Amino acid sequence: MFQTLYSYFWWERLWLPANLTWADLEDRDGRVYAKASDLYITLPLAFLFLIVRHLFETYVATPLAGLLNVKEKIRLKATPNAVLEKFYAATTKHPKQAEVEMLSKRSGCSVRQVERWFRRRRNQDRPSLLKKFREACWRFTFYLIAFIAGMAVIVDKPWFYDLREVWKGYPIQSMLPSQYWYYMIELSFYWSLLFSIASDVKRKDFKEQIIHHVATIILISFSWFANYIRAGTLIMALHDSSDYLLESAKMFNYAGWRNTCNNIFIVFAAVFIITRLVILPFWIMHCTVVYPLDLYPAFFGYYFFNFMMVVLQSLHIFWAYLIIRMAQKFITGKVVEDERSDREETDNSEEEEEAAKNGPLSNGHPPALNNNHRKTD
């Protein structure tokens, strides 16, 4: 049964144009072609990336955070309470008003104290500023190196300047050593991102990030064993062109360098919109959708590859919406922050905290809330 499924999966009519077989892509006469078995190395390389990342964050990113004076916010810890902790872990981190009142009776705390406990407990679970900085520093380093390496791989190739060259002679296009390593390193990195996503900083677009990583891994893998290597290198370099700018903006944001962060963000927004919403759909996707049909009839692999490109493009539109929202804040003079991040929740004022501990004032009236000032820990 396994052999039958294996045969169906690798059926040439799925992945290759008509009248071509896998035998046409066997190495001969000094020409080397991409093979699906080459991708096995990316899994151990992904775990190697995780080790390198740990060492980088410990011995490079952490000292750099100290030099940039990345400061942690002082967080008040929630007082140990078995009743509230059990509800927090098993039911919800954001109880409704009726649940707060019920927990107040069970725990012996006031409603205000229960609300404060949940705010502090949620803040405890939020990633620290140092963790965010270290992640951004690691990704910035990789994306910058990957972009430089990618440009070195493709800038001297004819298909970089004439997209019709991408399909010239396809699929009988031999693989270059530089293309091999570019693919293996990029795919290994995205595997490592997928492996570490559960422990990385969770943002509001967590599900979209998973979809992006999976779609990217599928696209890179398919483009490899279907010999879409020329198109694949262009797409990877295009994506890396803006990612390192975003990560550098995050680093300066965490370090408190607001003006530098905002300036880099504007550059990132421009590069992102130009590359992801203009060049990718109107040049690269036009290249993968239109030009192949001049050479061979459409087949499953053609549809599959372009469908995954549409998935990626949909995510780009979603992220472009978030970027434009942040750009609007910058233009109106507000501080630019990551729309995908959860904001730190603030406690009540010290006056309220004391009132919650000591009960109402002696005149029998509760203290008035000062709504004109931001509440801080």
Short mmCIF file of C-alpha atoms in Angstrom, two decimals:
data_model
loop_
_atom_site.label_atom_id
_atom_site.label_comp_id
_atom_site.label_asym_id
_atom_site.label_seq_id
_atom_site.Cartn_x
_atom_site.Cartn_y
_atom_site.Cartn_z
CA MET A 1 0.00 0.00 0.00
CA PHE A 2 2.82 2.37 0.90
CA GLN A 3 4.51 1.64 -2.41
CA THR A 4 1.25 2.39 -4.25
CA LEU A 5 0.84 5.73 -2.49
CA TYR A 6 4.50 6.50 -3.17
CA SER A 7 4.02 5.78 -6.88
CA TYR A 8 0.92 7.96 -7.08
CA PHE A 9 2.62 10.82 -5.25
CA TRP A 10 5.61 10.83 -7.59
CA TRP A 11 3.56 10.28 -10.75
CA GLU A 12 5.30 12.37 -13.40
CA ARG A 13 2.05 13.82 -14.73
CA LEU A 14 1.53 15.52 -11.37
CA TRP A 15 4.84 17.33 -11.15
CA LEU A 16 6.26 17.53 -14.68
CA PRO A 17 4.95 18.76 -18.04
CA ALA A 18 3.65 16.25 -20.57
CA ASN A 19 6.16 13.99 -22.37
CA LEU A 20 8.77 14.44 -19.61
CA THR A 21 9.79 11.91 -16.96
CA TRP A 22 12.03 11.87 -13.90
CA ALA A 23 14.61 10.11 -16.06
CA ASP A 24 15.01 13.37 -18.00
CA LEU A 25 16.28 14.99 -14.77
CA GLU A 26 18.94 12.42 -13.94
CA ASP A 27 22.52 13.64 -13.73
CA ARG A 28 24.46 13.16 -16.95
CA ASP A 29 27.18 14.76 -19.03
CA GLY A 30 28.38 16.86 -16.08
CA ARG A 31 24.93 18.38 -15.56
CA VAL A 32 23.50 18.06 -12.05
CA TYR A 33 19.79 18.34 -11.32
CA ALA A 34 17.82 18.90 -8.12
CA LYS A 35 16.52 15.75 -6.41
CA ALA A 36 13.84 15.37 -3.76
CA SER A 37 16.26 13.33 -1.63
CA ASP A 38 18.47 16.43 -1.31
CA LEU A 39 15.87 17.93 1.03
CA TYR A 40 16.43 15.33 3.76
CA ILE A 41 19.46 17.29 4.92
CA THR A 42 17.27 20.28 5.81
CA LEU A 43 15.80 18.59 8.92
CA PRO A 44 19.13 18.05 10.74
CA LEU A 45 20.21 21.49 9.51
CA ALA A 46 17.05 22.95 11.07
CA PHE A 47 18.01 21.55 14.48
CA LEU A 48 21.52 22.88 13.93
CA PHE A 49 19.95 26.30 13.32
CA LEU A 50 18.17 26.03 16.67
CA ILE A 51 21.49 25.34 18.40
CA VAL A 52 23.22 28.21 16.59
CA ARG A 53 20.29 30.47 17.46
CA HIS A 54 20.58 29.62 21.16
CA LEU A 55 24.30 30.36 21.15
CA PHE A 56 23.76 33.57 19.16
CA GLU A 57 21.03 34.85 21.48
CA THR A 58 23.12 34.01 24.56
CA TYR A 59 26.53 35.29 23.51
CA VAL A 60 25.72 37.97 20.91
CA ALA A 61 22.15 39.25 21.26
CA THR A 62 22.13 39.46 25.06
CA PRO A 63 25.37 41.50 25.35
CA LEU A 64 24.14 43.70 22.48
CA ALA A 65 20.90 44.29 24.38
CA GLY A 66 22.99 45.47 27.32
CA LEU A 67 24.97 47.85 25.13
CA LEU A 68 21.75 49.30 23.69
CA ASN A 69 20.33 49.64 27.19
CA VAL A 70 17.32 47.43 26.59
CA LYS A 71 15.43 47.77 29.86
CA GLU A 72 12.85 45.40 31.25
CA LYS A 73 9.59 46.73 32.65
CA ILE A 74 9.09 46.04 36.33
CA ARG A 75 6.12 43.71 36.57
CA LEU A 76 4.19 43.19 39.78
CA LYS A 77 3.66 39.47 40.31
CA ALA A 78 0.25 38.05 41.04
CA THR A 79 -0.14 36.88 44.63
CA PRO A 80 -0.28 33.05 44.78
CA ASN A 81 -3.92 31.98 44.84
CA ALA A 82 -4.89 28.38 44.13
CA VAL A 83 -8.50 29.15 43.18
CA LEU A 84 -7.63 31.89 40.71
CA GLU A 85 -4.65 29.98 39.31
CA LYS A 86 -6.77 26.91 38.62
CA PHE A 87 -9.39 29.00 36.80
CA TYR A 88 -6.65 30.85 34.87
CA ALA A 89 -5.02 27.61 33.68
CA ALA A 90 -8.13 25.51 33.03
CA THR A 91 -10.87 27.94 31.94
CA THR A 92 -9.81 31.34 30.61
CA LYS A 93 -7.27 34.09 31.10
CA HIS A 94 -9.92 36.74 30.48
CA PRO A 95 -12.87 36.06 32.81
CA LYS A 96 -16.17 37.81 32.23
CA GLN A 97 -17.74 40.03 34.89
CA ALA A 98 -20.02 37.24 36.18
CA GLU A 99 -17.00 34.91 36.46
CA VAL A 100 -15.01 37.59 38.29
CA GLU A 101 -17.80 37.95 40.84
CA MET A 102 -18.01 34.18 41.27
CA LEU A 103 -14.22 33.94 41.74
CA SER A 104 -14.39 36.78 44.24
CA LYS A 105 -16.71 34.72 46.46
CA ARG A 106 -14.67 31.55 46.08
CA SER A 107 -11.27 33.13 46.70
CA GLY A 108 -12.24 35.57 49.41
CA CYS A 109 -10.89 38.50 47.38
CA SER A 110 -12.73 41.60 46.30
CA VAL A 111 -13.83 41.98 42.68
CA ARG A 112 -11.15 44.64 42.16
CA GLN A 113 -8.47 42.36 43.59
CA VAL A 114 -9.55 39.51 41.27
CA GLU A 115 -9.38 41.80 38.24
CA ARG A 116 -5.94 43.04 39.31
CA TRP A 117 -4.75 39.45 39.87
CA PHE A 118 -5.72 38.43 36.33
CA ARG A 119 -4.04 41.50 34.83
CA ARG A 120 -0.80 40.76 36.67
CA ARG A 121 -1.00 37.05 35.90
CA ARG A 122 -1.44 37.74 32.17
CA ASN A 123 1.50 40.15 32.26
CA GLN A 124 3.65 37.44 33.86
CA ASP A 125 3.02 35.20 30.84
CA ARG A 126 3.88 37.88 28.33
CA PRO A 127 7.39 37.60 26.87
CA SER A 128 10.03 39.88 28.30
CA LEU A 129 11.53 42.75 26.35
CA LEU A 130 14.88 40.95 26.32
CA LYS A 131 13.29 37.85 24.74
CA LYS A 132 11.70 39.99 22.03
CA PHE A 133 15.00 41.77 21.36
CA ARG A 134 16.94 38.51 21.13
CA GLU A 135 14.47 37.03 18.65
CA ALA A 136 14.50 40.16 16.51
CA CYS A 137 18.30 40.26 16.59
CA TRP A 138 18.56 36.63 15.44
CA ARG A 139 16.10 37.08 12.59
CA PHE A 140 17.67 40.36 11.53
CA THR A 141 21.07 38.68 11.28
CA PHE A 142 19.76 35.74 9.27
CA TYR A 143 17.59 37.76 6.89
CA LEU A 144 20.37 40.26 6.19
CA ILE A 145 22.92 37.53 5.46
CA ALA A 146 20.34 35.57 3.43
CA PHE A 147 19.44 38.63 1.36
CA ILE A 148 23.10 39.41 0.60
CA ALA A 149 23.77 35.74 -0.23
CA GLY A 150 20.64 35.53 -2.37
CA MET A 151 21.58 38.57 -4.39
CA ALA A 152 25.07 37.14 -4.90
CA VAL A 153 23.47 33.94 -6.21
CA ILE A 154 21.12 35.58 -8.75
CA VAL A 155 22.47 39.03 -9.64
CA ASP A 156 24.76 37.74 -12.37
CA LYS A 157 22.17 35.39 -13.88
CA PRO A 158 20.30 36.32 -17.10
CA TRP A 159 16.89 35.50 -15.55
CA PHE A 160 17.42 38.24 -12.95
CA TYR A 161 17.08 40.79 -15.76
CA ASP A 162 14.82 38.92 -18.20
CA LEU A 163 12.12 36.80 -16.53
CA ARG A 164 11.51 34.81 -19.70
CA GLU A 165 14.94 33.27 -19.09
CA VAL A 166 13.46 31.62 -15.99
CA TRP A 167 11.75 29.06 -18.24
CA LYS A 168 14.28 28.79 -21.02
CA GLY A 169 14.90 25.07 -21.53
CA TYR A 170 12.69 24.09 -18.58
CA PRO A 171 12.79 21.61 -16.95
CA ILE A 172 16.18 20.60 -18.34
CA GLN A 173 18.02 23.21 -16.28
CA SER A 174 21.08 22.08 -14.35
CA MET A 175 21.58 23.15 -10.77
CA LEU A 176 24.48 25.32 -9.57
CA PRO A 177 26.24 24.70 -6.21
CA SER A 178 25.31 28.22 -5.07
CA GLN A 179 21.63 27.47 -5.76
CA TYR A 180 21.89 24.23 -3.81
CA TRP A 181 23.20 25.87 -0.65
CA TYR A 182 20.87 28.85 -0.94
CA TYR A 183 17.89 26.49 -1.05
CA MET A 184 19.11 24.20 1.74
CA ILE A 185 19.84 27.07 4.12
CA GLU A 186 16.57 28.91 3.45
CA LEU A 187 14.45 25.78 3.82
CA SER A 188 16.31 24.72 6.97
CA PHE A 189 15.74 28.14 8.51
CA TYR A 190 11.98 28.01 7.87
CA TRP A 191 11.83 24.52 9.34
CA SER A 192 13.56 25.90 12.44
CA LEU A 193 11.01 28.73 12.65
CA LEU A 194 8.19 26.20 12.48
CA PHE A 195 9.80 24.03 15.18
CA SER A 196 10.29 26.99 17.53
CA ILE A 197 7.02 28.84 16.88
CA ALA A 198 5.38 27.44 20.03
CA SER A 199 8.12 28.90 22.26
CA ASP A 200 8.66 32.13 20.32
CA VAL A 201 6.86 35.38 21.07
CA LYS A 202 3.19 34.86 20.19
CA ARG A 203 1.56 37.71 18.30
CA LYS A 204 -1.97 38.33 17.13
CA ASP A 205 -1.16 36.88 13.71
CA PHE A 206 0.04 33.58 15.21
CA LYS A 207 -2.18 31.48 12.91
CA GLU A 208 -1.15 33.49 9.88
CA GLN A 209 2.51 32.93 10.80
CA ILE A 210 1.96 29.17 10.89
CA ILE A 211 0.21 29.29 7.51
CA HIS A 212 3.07 31.40 6.12
CA HIS A 213 5.79 29.04 7.37
CA VAL A 214 3.98 25.93 6.09
CA ALA A 215 3.23 27.53 2.71
CA THR A 216 6.84 28.69 2.40
CA ILE A 217 8.20 25.23 3.23
CA ILE A 218 5.84 23.62 0.69
CA LEU A 219 6.72 26.18 -1.98
CA ILE A 220 10.48 25.84 -1.49
CA SER A 221 10.28 22.03 -1.40
CA PHE A 222 8.05 21.76 -4.46
CA SER A 223 10.06 24.28 -6.47
CA TRP A 224 13.14 22.21 -5.68
CA PHE A 225 12.08 18.77 -6.85
CA ALA A 226 10.01 20.17 -9.76
CA ASN A 227 13.11 22.17 -10.80
CA TYR A 228 11.49 25.59 -10.40
CA ILE A 229 14.83 26.69 -8.97
CA ARG A 230 15.27 29.86 -10.98
CA ALA A 231 11.85 31.17 -9.97
CA GLY A 232 12.43 29.97 -6.40
CA THR A 233 15.65 31.91 -5.93
CA LEU A 234 14.00 35.09 -7.18
CA ILE A 235 11.06 34.66 -4.79
CA MET A 236 13.26 33.95 -1.75
CA ALA A 237 15.53 36.94 -2.39
CA LEU A 238 12.48 39.16 -2.89
CA HIS A 239 11.07 38.15 0.50
CA ASP A 240 14.37 38.62 2.32
CA SER A 241 14.73 42.15 0.93
CA SER A 242 12.35 43.67 3.48
CA ASP A 243 12.38 41.22 6.41
CA TYR A 244 15.71 42.37 7.84
CA LEU A 245 14.47 45.98 7.86
CA LEU A 246 11.46 45.03 9.97
CA GLU A 247 13.58 43.11 12.46
CA SER A 248 16.05 45.99 12.78
CA ALA A 249 13.16 48.40 13.43
CA LYS A 250 11.95 46.09 16.20
CA MET A 251 15.42 46.01 17.76
CA PHE A 252 15.64 49.80 17.92
CA ASN A 253 12.07 49.97 19.21
CA TYR A 254 12.90 47.62 22.10
CA ALA A 255 16.03 49.70 22.78
CA GLY A 256 13.95 52.88 22.99
CA TRP A 257 15.45 54.53 19.90
CA ARG A 258 12.08 55.78 18.68
CA ASN A 259 13.23 58.08 15.88
CA THR A 260 15.57 55.47 14.43
CA CYS A 261 12.84 52.84 14.70
CA ASN A 262 10.29 55.06 12.96
CA ASN A 263 12.67 56.00 10.13
CA ILE A 264 13.62 52.37 9.47
CA PHE A 265 9.98 51.38 9.63
CA ILE A 266 9.05 53.85 6.90
CA VAL A 267 11.82 52.43 4.69
CA PHE A 268 10.60 48.90 5.49
CA ALA A 269 6.99 49.81 4.66
CA ALA A 270 8.02 51.23 1.28
CA VAL A 271 10.20 48.21 0.43
CA PHE A 272 7.52 45.76 1.61
CA ILE A 273 4.75 47.35 -0.45
CA ILE A 274 6.93 47.65 -3.56
CA THR A 275 8.28 44.09 -3.39
CA ARG A 276 5.24 42.19 -2.04
CA LEU A 277 2.34 44.11 -3.59
CA VAL A 278 3.91 45.27 -6.87
CA ILE A 279 6.94 43.23 -7.96
CA LEU A 280 5.73 39.87 -6.65
CA PRO A 281 2.22 39.85 -8.19
CA PHE A 282 2.88 41.87 -11.36
CA TRP A 283 6.33 40.54 -12.25
CA ILE A 284 7.09 37.27 -10.47
CA MET A 285 3.57 35.78 -10.42
CA HIS A 286 3.04 36.96 -14.00
CA CYS A 287 6.23 35.08 -14.79
CA THR A 288 5.02 31.86 -13.10
CA VAL A 289 1.44 32.05 -14.41
CA VAL A 290 1.81 33.29 -18.00
CA TYR A 291 5.26 32.42 -19.36
CA PRO A 292 5.19 28.63 -18.68
CA LEU A 293 2.10 28.25 -20.87
CA ASP A 294 4.17 29.39 -23.86
CA LEU A 295 6.26 26.22 -23.46
CA TYR A 296 3.88 23.48 -22.28
CA PRO A 297 0.21 22.87 -21.35
CA ALA A 298 -0.80 23.48 -17.76
CA PHE A 299 -0.39 20.50 -15.42
CA PHE A 300 -1.05 19.81 -11.73
CA GLY A 301 2.33 21.11 -10.56
CA TYR A 302 1.74 24.37 -12.40
CA TYR A 303 -1.60 24.89 -10.68
CA PHE A 304 -0.27 23.76 -7.30
CA PHE A 305 2.71 26.11 -7.35
CA ASN A 306 0.64 29.12 -8.33
CA PHE A 307 -2.06 28.29 -5.77
CA MET A 308 0.56 28.39 -3.02
CA MET A 309 1.79 31.69 -4.43
CA VAL A 310 -1.76 33.03 -4.09
CA VAL A 311 -1.82 31.89 -0.44
CA LEU A 312 1.39 33.81 0.22
CA GLN A 313 0.10 36.85 -1.61
CA SER A 314 -3.07 36.82 0.50
CA LEU A 315 -0.93 36.90 3.64
CA HIS A 316 1.07 39.79 2.18
CA ILE A 317 -2.13 41.76 1.70
CA PHE A 318 -3.15 41.05 5.30
CA TRP A 319 0.24 42.20 6.63
CA ALA A 320 0.24 45.22 4.31
CA TYR A 321 -3.02 46.30 5.98
CA LEU A 322 -1.31 46.16 9.40
CA ILE A 323 1.73 48.03 8.04
CA ILE A 324 -0.43 50.80 6.56
CA ARG A 325 -2.20 51.17 9.92
CA MET A 326 1.16 51.61 11.63
CA ALA A 327 2.30 54.05 8.93
CA GLN A 328 -0.81 56.15 9.54
CA LYS A 329 0.10 56.36 13.22
CA PHE A 330 3.57 57.53 12.29
CA ILE A 331 2.24 60.21 9.93
CA THR A 332 -0.14 61.49 12.60
CA GLY A 333 2.70 61.73 15.10
CA LYS A 334 1.89 58.66 17.20
CA VAL A 335 4.53 56.15 18.27
CA VAL A 336 4.89 53.28 15.84
CA GLU A 337 4.35 49.91 17.48
CA ASP A 338 3.83 46.39 16.22
CA GLU A 339 0.09 45.98 15.56
CA ARG A 340 0.50 42.24 16.04
CA SER A 341 1.79 42.52 19.62
CA ASP A 342 -0.26 42.33 22.78
CA ARG A 343 -0.03 45.50 24.81
CA GLU A 344 1.16 45.42 28.40
CA GLU A 345 -1.82 45.75 30.74
CA THR A 346 -1.58 48.36 33.48
CA ASP A 347 -2.68 48.11 37.08
CA ASN A 348 -4.74 50.54 39.08
CA SER A 349 -3.09 53.45 40.82
CA GLU A 350 -1.47 53.06 44.22
CA GLU A 351 -4.36 54.97 45.77
CA GLU A 352 -6.84 52.42 44.42
CA GLU A 353 -4.61 49.55 45.51
CA GLU A 354 -4.47 50.89 49.04
CA ALA A 355 -8.22 51.41 49.00
CA ALA A 356 -8.73 47.84 47.85
CA LYS A 357 -6.57 46.61 50.74
CA ASN A 358 -8.02 48.88 53.48
CA GLY A 359 -11.64 49.09 52.34
CA PRO A 360 -13.69 52.26 51.69
CA LEU A 361 -12.71 55.61 53.13
CA SER A 362 -13.94 56.63 56.59
CA ASN A 363 -16.68 58.80 55.15
CA GLY A 364 -18.36 55.71 53.74
CA HIS A 365 -17.74 56.55 50.04
CA PRO A 366 -15.37 54.68 47.73
CA PRO A 367 -12.43 56.64 46.31
CA ALA A 368 -13.12 58.40 43.02
CA LEU A 369 -11.21 57.21 39.96
CA ASN A 370 -8.95 59.73 38.35
CA ASN A 371 -9.75 59.23 34.70
CA ASN A 372 -7.43 61.99 33.54
CA HIS A 373 -4.24 60.08 34.24
CA ARG A 374 -2.83 56.87 32.87
CA LYS A 375 -2.87 54.05 35.37
CA THR A 376 0.50 52.54 36.07
CA ASP A 377 1.92 49.76 38.19
#
